[in-house]
Short mmCIF file of N, CA and C in Angstrom, two decimals:
data_model
loop_
_atom_site.label_atom_id
_atom_site.label_comp_id
_atom_site.label_asym_id
_atom_site.label_seq_id
_atom_site.Cartn_x
_atom_site.Cartn_y
_atom_site.Cartn_z
N MET I 1 -41.11 11.93 -4.37
CA MET I 1 -39.69 11.75 -4.13
C MET I 1 -39.49 10.47 -3.31
N ALA I 2 -38.52 9.66 -3.74
CA ALA I 2 -38.25 8.39 -3.06
C ALA I 2 -37.65 8.64 -1.67
N GLU I 3 -38.02 7.77 -0.74
CA GLU I 3 -37.48 7.87 0.61
C GLU I 3 -36.00 7.51 0.60
N LYS I 4 -35.21 8.26 1.36
CA LYS I 4 -33.77 8.04 1.41
C LYS I 4 -33.41 7.14 2.59
N THR I 5 -32.46 6.25 2.36
CA THR I 5 -31.95 5.37 3.41
C THR I 5 -30.57 5.90 3.79
N ARG I 6 -30.43 6.35 5.04
CA ARG I 6 -29.19 7.00 5.46
C ARG I 6 -28.45 6.25 6.56
N ILE I 7 -28.98 5.14 7.02
CA ILE I 7 -28.35 4.38 8.10
C ILE I 7 -27.58 3.20 7.50
N LEU I 8 -26.32 3.06 7.92
CA LEU I 8 -25.52 1.92 7.50
C LEU I 8 -25.88 0.73 8.38
N GLY I 9 -26.38 -0.32 7.75
CA GLY I 9 -26.74 -1.53 8.46
C GLY I 9 -28.21 -1.59 8.83
N PRO I 10 -28.71 -2.77 9.12
CA PRO I 10 -28.00 -4.01 8.88
C PRO I 10 -27.82 -4.26 7.38
N GLY I 11 -26.67 -4.82 7.05
CA GLY I 11 -26.32 -5.09 5.66
C GLY I 11 -25.36 -6.26 5.61
N SER I 12 -24.51 -6.28 4.58
CA SER I 12 -23.60 -7.42 4.46
C SER I 12 -22.33 -7.07 3.69
N LEU I 13 -21.28 -7.83 3.98
CA LEU I 13 -20.04 -7.82 3.22
C LEU I 13 -19.67 -9.28 2.99
N THR I 14 -19.63 -9.69 1.73
CA THR I 14 -19.21 -11.04 1.39
C THR I 14 -18.05 -10.96 0.41
N ILE I 15 -17.14 -11.93 0.54
CA ILE I 15 -15.97 -12.01 -0.34
C ILE I 15 -15.88 -13.44 -0.85
N GLY I 16 -15.69 -13.57 -2.16
CA GLY I 16 -15.56 -14.88 -2.78
C GLY I 16 -16.73 -15.16 -3.70
N ALA I 17 -16.75 -16.36 -4.27
CA ALA I 17 -17.80 -16.73 -5.21
C ALA I 17 -18.25 -18.17 -4.95
N ASN I 18 -19.47 -18.43 -5.34
CA ASN I 18 -20.06 -19.77 -5.28
C ASN I 18 -19.97 -20.38 -3.89
N GLN I 19 -19.38 -21.57 -3.76
CA GLN I 19 -19.33 -22.26 -2.47
C GLN I 19 -18.22 -21.73 -1.56
N SER I 20 -17.35 -20.86 -2.07
CA SER I 20 -16.24 -20.38 -1.25
C SER I 20 -16.44 -18.95 -0.74
N VAL I 21 -17.69 -18.51 -0.61
CA VAL I 21 -17.99 -17.16 -0.12
C VAL I 21 -17.75 -17.08 1.39
N LYS I 22 -17.03 -16.04 1.82
CA LYS I 22 -16.82 -15.78 3.25
C LYS I 22 -17.63 -14.54 3.60
N ASP I 23 -18.46 -14.67 4.61
CA ASP I 23 -19.34 -13.58 5.04
C ASP I 23 -18.70 -12.85 6.22
N PHE I 24 -18.34 -11.59 6.02
CA PHE I 24 -17.73 -10.76 7.06
C PHE I 24 -18.80 -10.06 7.92
N SER I 25 -20.05 -10.12 7.54
CA SER I 25 -21.10 -9.28 8.11
C SER I 25 -21.24 -9.36 9.63
N ALA I 26 -21.19 -10.54 10.20
CA ALA I 26 -21.42 -10.70 11.63
C ALA I 26 -20.23 -10.24 12.48
N ASP I 27 -19.08 -10.00 11.85
CA ASP I 27 -17.89 -9.56 12.57
C ASP I 27 -17.53 -8.10 12.31
N CYS I 28 -18.14 -7.51 11.30
CA CYS I 28 -17.79 -6.17 10.84
C CYS I 28 -18.50 -5.10 11.67
N THR I 29 -17.72 -4.16 12.23
CA THR I 29 -18.31 -3.04 12.98
C THR I 29 -18.16 -1.72 12.22
N ASN I 30 -17.46 -1.75 11.09
CA ASN I 30 -17.23 -0.57 10.29
C ASN I 30 -16.90 -1.05 8.88
N ILE I 31 -17.46 -0.42 7.86
CA ILE I 31 -17.17 -0.81 6.48
C ILE I 31 -17.20 0.43 5.60
N LYS I 32 -16.24 0.52 4.70
CA LYS I 32 -16.18 1.61 3.73
C LYS I 32 -15.65 1.08 2.42
N VAL I 33 -16.20 1.57 1.32
CA VAL I 33 -15.64 1.37 -0.01
C VAL I 33 -15.18 2.76 -0.42
N THR I 34 -13.85 2.97 -0.41
CA THR I 34 -13.29 4.31 -0.45
C THR I 34 -12.49 4.57 -1.73
N PRO I 35 -12.84 5.65 -2.46
CA PRO I 35 -12.03 6.04 -3.61
C PRO I 35 -10.89 6.98 -3.19
N ASP I 36 -9.80 6.94 -3.92
CA ASP I 36 -8.71 7.91 -3.77
C ASP I 36 -8.38 8.39 -5.18
N THR I 37 -8.76 9.64 -5.46
CA THR I 37 -8.59 10.19 -6.80
C THR I 37 -7.45 11.20 -6.81
N SER I 38 -6.57 11.06 -7.79
CA SER I 38 -5.46 12.00 -7.94
C SER I 38 -5.42 12.48 -9.39
N SER I 39 -4.92 13.69 -9.56
CA SER I 39 -4.81 14.28 -10.89
C SER I 39 -3.38 14.74 -11.13
N GLU I 40 -2.91 14.51 -12.35
CA GLU I 40 -1.60 15.03 -12.74
C GLU I 40 -1.72 16.53 -12.96
N ASP I 41 -0.62 17.23 -12.85
CA ASP I 41 -0.62 18.66 -13.14
C ASP I 41 -0.98 18.89 -14.60
N PRO I 42 -1.65 20.02 -14.89
CA PRO I 42 -1.98 20.30 -16.29
C PRO I 42 -0.72 20.63 -17.09
N ASP I 43 -0.81 20.40 -18.39
CA ASP I 43 0.27 20.77 -19.31
C ASP I 43 -0.02 22.18 -19.83
N THR I 44 1.01 23.05 -19.82
CA THR I 44 0.87 24.41 -20.34
C THR I 44 1.65 24.50 -21.65
N PHE I 45 1.01 25.06 -22.66
CA PHE I 45 1.59 25.12 -23.99
C PHE I 45 2.08 26.54 -24.30
N LEU I 46 2.93 26.64 -25.29
CA LEU I 46 3.54 27.91 -25.67
C LEU I 46 2.51 28.98 -25.97
N ASP I 47 1.39 28.59 -26.56
CA ASP I 47 0.36 29.59 -26.90
C ASP I 47 -0.45 30.02 -25.68
N GLY I 48 -0.16 29.44 -24.51
CA GLY I 48 -0.84 29.87 -23.30
C GLY I 48 -1.98 28.98 -22.84
N HIS I 49 -2.46 28.06 -23.67
CA HIS I 49 -3.57 27.21 -23.23
C HIS I 49 -3.05 26.06 -22.37
N GLU I 50 -3.94 25.51 -21.57
CA GLU I 50 -3.61 24.37 -20.72
C GLU I 50 -4.52 23.21 -21.02
N GLU I 51 -3.96 22.02 -20.88
CA GLU I 51 -4.75 20.79 -21.00
C GLU I 51 -4.64 20.04 -19.68
N ALA I 52 -5.79 19.60 -19.19
CA ALA I 52 -5.84 18.93 -17.89
C ALA I 52 -4.99 17.67 -17.88
N GLY I 53 -4.38 17.41 -16.72
CA GLY I 53 -3.63 16.17 -16.55
C GLY I 53 -4.57 14.99 -16.35
N ALA I 54 -4.02 13.82 -16.49
CA ALA I 54 -4.82 12.60 -16.33
C ALA I 54 -5.28 12.46 -14.88
N GLN I 55 -6.47 11.92 -14.73
CA GLN I 55 -7.04 11.66 -13.41
C GLN I 55 -7.16 10.16 -13.22
N THR I 56 -6.71 9.67 -12.07
CA THR I 56 -6.82 8.24 -11.77
C THR I 56 -7.49 8.05 -10.41
N THR I 57 -8.23 6.97 -10.30
CA THR I 57 -8.89 6.64 -9.04
C THR I 57 -8.52 5.22 -8.65
N THR I 58 -8.09 5.06 -7.42
CA THR I 58 -7.87 3.73 -6.85
C THR I 58 -8.89 3.54 -5.74
N TRP I 59 -9.19 2.29 -5.42
CA TRP I 59 -10.24 1.97 -4.44
C TRP I 59 -9.70 1.05 -3.36
N THR I 60 -10.31 1.15 -2.18
CA THR I 60 -10.06 0.19 -1.11
C THR I 60 -11.40 -0.20 -0.47
N VAL I 61 -11.45 -1.42 -0.01
CA VAL I 61 -12.54 -1.88 0.85
C VAL I 61 -11.89 -1.99 2.22
N GLU I 62 -12.39 -1.19 3.15
CA GLU I 62 -11.74 -1.13 4.46
C GLU I 62 -12.76 -1.08 5.57
N GLY I 63 -12.30 -1.41 6.74
CA GLY I 63 -13.20 -1.37 7.88
C GLY I 63 -12.56 -1.96 9.11
N THR I 64 -13.42 -2.37 10.03
CA THR I 64 -12.99 -2.92 11.31
C THR I 64 -13.81 -4.17 11.60
N VAL I 65 -13.14 -5.19 12.11
CA VAL I 65 -13.83 -6.41 12.56
C VAL I 65 -13.43 -6.70 13.99
N LYS I 66 -14.30 -7.40 14.70
CA LYS I 66 -13.95 -7.93 16.01
C LYS I 66 -13.11 -9.18 15.79
N GLU I 67 -12.08 -9.33 16.58
CA GLU I 67 -11.19 -10.48 16.40
C GLU I 67 -11.92 -11.79 16.71
N ASP I 68 -11.53 -12.82 15.99
CA ASP I 68 -12.07 -14.17 16.15
C ASP I 68 -10.89 -15.13 16.03
N TYR I 69 -10.49 -15.71 17.15
CA TYR I 69 -9.30 -16.55 17.18
C TYR I 69 -9.58 -18.01 16.80
N SER I 70 -10.77 -18.31 16.31
CA SER I 70 -11.06 -19.68 15.87
C SER I 70 -10.37 -19.96 14.54
N THR I 71 -10.19 -21.23 14.24
CA THR I 71 -9.47 -21.60 13.01
C THR I 71 -10.26 -21.28 11.75
N ASP I 72 -11.57 -21.07 11.88
CA ASP I 72 -12.36 -20.67 10.70
C ASP I 72 -12.78 -19.20 10.78
N GLY I 73 -12.13 -18.43 11.66
CA GLY I 73 -12.42 -17.01 11.79
C GLY I 73 -11.86 -16.21 10.63
N LEU I 74 -12.22 -14.94 10.58
CA LEU I 74 -11.80 -14.07 9.48
C LEU I 74 -10.29 -13.90 9.38
N GLN I 75 -9.63 -13.78 10.51
CA GLN I 75 -8.18 -13.59 10.47
C GLN I 75 -7.48 -14.80 9.86
N ALA I 76 -7.87 -15.99 10.27
CA ALA I 76 -7.29 -17.21 9.70
C ALA I 76 -7.63 -17.32 8.22
N TRP I 77 -8.87 -16.98 7.86
CA TRP I 77 -9.30 -17.04 6.45
C TRP I 77 -8.47 -16.07 5.61
N CYS I 78 -8.28 -14.85 6.09
CA CYS I 78 -7.51 -13.85 5.34
C CYS I 78 -6.06 -14.28 5.17
N LEU I 79 -5.48 -14.89 6.19
CA LEU I 79 -4.10 -15.38 6.08
C LEU I 79 -4.01 -16.49 5.04
N LEU I 80 -4.97 -17.37 5.03
CA LEU I 80 -5.01 -18.48 4.06
C LEU I 80 -5.19 -17.98 2.63
N HIS I 81 -5.97 -16.92 2.44
CA HIS I 81 -6.30 -16.43 1.10
C HIS I 81 -5.53 -15.17 0.71
N ALA I 82 -4.52 -14.78 1.49
CA ALA I 82 -3.75 -13.56 1.21
C ALA I 82 -3.21 -13.58 -0.22
N GLY I 83 -3.38 -12.46 -0.90
CA GLY I 83 -2.91 -12.32 -2.28
C GLY I 83 -3.92 -12.73 -3.33
N GLU I 84 -4.98 -13.42 -2.96
CA GLU I 84 -5.98 -13.83 -3.94
C GLU I 84 -6.87 -12.65 -4.33
N ILE I 85 -7.23 -12.60 -5.59
CA ILE I 85 -8.16 -11.59 -6.09
C ILE I 85 -9.53 -12.26 -6.18
N LEU I 86 -10.48 -11.76 -5.39
CA LEU I 86 -11.80 -12.38 -5.27
C LEU I 86 -12.89 -11.33 -5.45
N PRO I 87 -14.06 -11.75 -5.95
CA PRO I 87 -15.18 -10.81 -6.03
C PRO I 87 -15.72 -10.50 -4.64
N PHE I 88 -16.28 -9.31 -4.49
CA PHE I 88 -16.91 -8.94 -3.23
C PHE I 88 -18.23 -8.24 -3.49
N THR I 89 -19.09 -8.25 -2.47
CA THR I 89 -20.36 -7.53 -2.50
C THR I 89 -20.56 -6.85 -1.16
N VAL I 90 -20.89 -5.56 -1.20
CA VAL I 90 -21.28 -4.82 0.00
C VAL I 90 -22.72 -4.38 -0.20
N ILE I 91 -23.58 -4.71 0.74
CA ILE I 91 -24.95 -4.20 0.77
C ILE I 91 -25.02 -3.33 2.03
N PRO I 92 -25.04 -1.99 1.87
CA PRO I 92 -24.99 -1.11 3.03
C PRO I 92 -26.19 -1.22 3.95
N ASN I 93 -27.35 -1.49 3.40
CA ASN I 93 -28.57 -1.57 4.20
C ASN I 93 -29.53 -2.53 3.49
N ASN I 94 -29.97 -3.56 4.18
CA ASN I 94 -30.82 -4.59 3.55
C ASN I 94 -32.16 -4.07 3.06
N THR I 95 -32.67 -2.97 3.64
CA THR I 95 -33.97 -2.46 3.20
C THR I 95 -33.86 -1.55 1.99
N ALA I 96 -32.64 -1.06 1.71
CA ALA I 96 -32.41 -0.26 0.50
C ALA I 96 -32.07 -1.22 -0.64
N LYS I 97 -31.95 -0.70 -1.84
CA LYS I 97 -31.68 -1.58 -2.98
C LYS I 97 -30.24 -1.53 -3.46
N LEU I 98 -29.40 -0.68 -2.87
CA LEU I 98 -28.03 -0.50 -3.36
C LEU I 98 -27.13 -1.68 -3.01
N LYS I 99 -26.35 -2.07 -4.02
CA LYS I 99 -25.35 -3.12 -3.85
C LYS I 99 -24.08 -2.62 -4.55
N ILE I 100 -22.93 -2.76 -3.87
CA ILE I 100 -21.65 -2.35 -4.43
C ILE I 100 -20.84 -3.62 -4.65
N THR I 101 -20.32 -3.78 -5.87
CA THR I 101 -19.57 -4.99 -6.20
C THR I 101 -18.22 -4.61 -6.79
N GLY I 102 -17.34 -5.59 -6.85
CA GLY I 102 -16.03 -5.40 -7.46
C GLY I 102 -15.16 -6.60 -7.16
N LYS I 103 -13.86 -6.39 -7.33
CA LYS I 103 -12.87 -7.41 -7.00
C LYS I 103 -11.90 -6.79 -6.01
N LEU I 104 -11.43 -7.59 -5.06
CA LEU I 104 -10.44 -7.10 -4.11
C LEU I 104 -9.32 -8.11 -3.96
N THR I 105 -8.20 -7.62 -3.47
CA THR I 105 -7.06 -8.47 -3.17
C THR I 105 -7.02 -8.68 -1.67
N VAL I 106 -7.18 -9.92 -1.24
CA VAL I 106 -7.21 -10.25 0.18
C VAL I 106 -5.82 -10.00 0.77
N ALA I 107 -5.80 -9.35 1.92
CA ALA I 107 -4.56 -9.11 2.66
C ALA I 107 -4.70 -9.73 4.05
N PRO I 108 -3.59 -10.18 4.63
CA PRO I 108 -3.69 -10.77 5.98
C PRO I 108 -4.05 -9.71 7.01
N LEU I 109 -4.73 -10.14 8.06
CA LEU I 109 -5.05 -9.27 9.19
C LEU I 109 -4.13 -9.62 10.35
N GLY I 110 -3.91 -8.66 11.24
CA GLY I 110 -3.09 -8.91 12.42
C GLY I 110 -3.85 -9.73 13.45
N PHE I 111 -3.16 -10.08 14.52
CA PHE I 111 -3.74 -10.83 15.64
C PHE I 111 -3.35 -10.14 16.93
N GLY I 112 -4.29 -9.99 17.86
CA GLY I 112 -3.95 -9.57 19.20
C GLY I 112 -4.36 -8.16 19.55
N GLY I 113 -4.16 -7.83 20.82
CA GLY I 113 -4.53 -6.53 21.35
C GLY I 113 -4.52 -6.60 22.86
N ASP I 114 -5.45 -5.92 23.48
CA ASP I 114 -5.53 -5.90 24.93
C ASP I 114 -5.98 -7.26 25.47
N VAL I 115 -5.35 -7.68 26.57
CA VAL I 115 -5.70 -8.94 27.22
C VAL I 115 -7.07 -8.79 27.89
N LYS I 116 -7.85 -9.86 27.85
CA LYS I 116 -9.20 -9.91 28.44
C LYS I 116 -10.11 -8.85 27.85
N ALA I 117 -9.98 -8.65 26.54
CA ALA I 117 -10.81 -7.66 25.84
C ALA I 117 -11.23 -8.22 24.49
N ARG I 118 -12.34 -7.73 23.99
CA ARG I 118 -12.79 -8.05 22.63
C ARG I 118 -12.14 -7.02 21.72
N ASN I 119 -11.05 -7.42 21.11
CA ASN I 119 -10.24 -6.49 20.32
C ASN I 119 -10.78 -6.30 18.91
N ASP I 120 -10.50 -5.13 18.38
CA ASP I 120 -10.83 -4.78 17.00
C ASP I 120 -9.57 -4.90 16.15
N ILE I 121 -9.75 -5.27 14.90
CA ILE I 121 -8.66 -5.28 13.92
C ILE I 121 -9.17 -4.57 12.67
N ASP I 122 -8.39 -3.61 12.19
CA ASP I 122 -8.74 -2.91 10.96
C ASP I 122 -8.27 -3.73 9.76
N PHE I 123 -8.99 -3.60 8.66
CA PHE I 123 -8.57 -4.25 7.42
C PHE I 123 -8.64 -3.24 6.28
N SER I 124 -7.84 -3.48 5.26
CA SER I 124 -7.85 -2.66 4.06
C SER I 124 -7.41 -3.53 2.90
N PHE I 125 -8.31 -3.71 1.95
CA PHE I 125 -8.04 -4.52 0.77
C PHE I 125 -8.10 -3.61 -0.45
N SER I 126 -7.09 -3.65 -1.32
CA SER I 126 -7.17 -2.88 -2.55
C SER I 126 -8.26 -3.50 -3.43
N ALA I 127 -8.96 -2.64 -4.18
CA ALA I 127 -10.12 -3.10 -4.95
C ALA I 127 -10.12 -2.51 -6.35
N THR I 128 -10.77 -3.21 -7.27
CA THR I 128 -10.93 -2.77 -8.66
C THR I 128 -12.34 -3.09 -9.13
N ASP I 129 -12.66 -2.62 -10.31
CA ASP I 129 -13.93 -2.94 -10.99
C ASP I 129 -15.15 -2.60 -10.12
N ILE I 130 -15.10 -1.48 -9.43
CA ILE I 130 -16.19 -1.07 -8.55
C ILE I 130 -17.41 -0.70 -9.39
N ALA I 131 -18.56 -1.22 -8.99
CA ALA I 131 -19.82 -0.92 -9.68
C ALA I 131 -20.95 -0.91 -8.64
N THR I 132 -22.01 -0.24 -8.98
CA THR I 132 -23.21 -0.28 -8.15
C THR I 132 -24.34 -0.87 -8.96
N ALA I 133 -25.23 -1.52 -8.27
CA ALA I 133 -26.39 -2.13 -8.90
C ALA I 133 -27.51 -2.17 -7.88
N SER I 134 -28.62 -2.71 -8.29
CA SER I 134 -29.76 -2.87 -7.41
C SER I 134 -29.83 -4.30 -6.92
N THR I 135 -30.24 -4.48 -5.68
CA THR I 135 -30.44 -5.83 -5.16
C THR I 135 -31.80 -6.37 -5.57
N ALA I 136 -32.67 -5.52 -6.12
CA ALA I 136 -34.00 -5.95 -6.54
C ALA I 136 -33.90 -6.83 -7.78
N THR I 137 -34.67 -7.87 -7.83
CA THR I 137 -34.67 -8.79 -8.97
C THR I 137 -35.12 -8.07 -10.23
N GLY I 138 -34.35 -8.27 -11.32
CA GLY I 138 -34.73 -7.72 -12.61
C GLY I 138 -34.34 -6.26 -12.80
N GLU I 139 -33.61 -5.67 -11.87
CA GLU I 139 -33.20 -4.27 -12.05
C GLU I 139 -31.72 -4.18 -12.35
#
């Protein structure tokens, strides 16, 4: 039986493609790729049988980052790229082989919090085309 990897991190979150990739990894303290599945009510027919309603799943890439007030920080980057649909990759743990990919819509992040503190900012980007793959070459 293969050994299981149950610890999140060290890993990575990158958004973008080619030379325009932004790496969230060094600022991220929490990361989730979260499904939200809903089902329509079933249809009931005169003869008494039921047919299941449609099921839909929407996704978000969400988490928490430490604020960075520099002009090339994540908050400034997200404001600049707000509304863009970009590819993303999440690698939950570098020693495991799992990689989660898809596309997300960048949303702006807020600014500020407690004075003289390292503040956290939560983010949530809607996502599509979620897939898993292996980080191992040739798999």
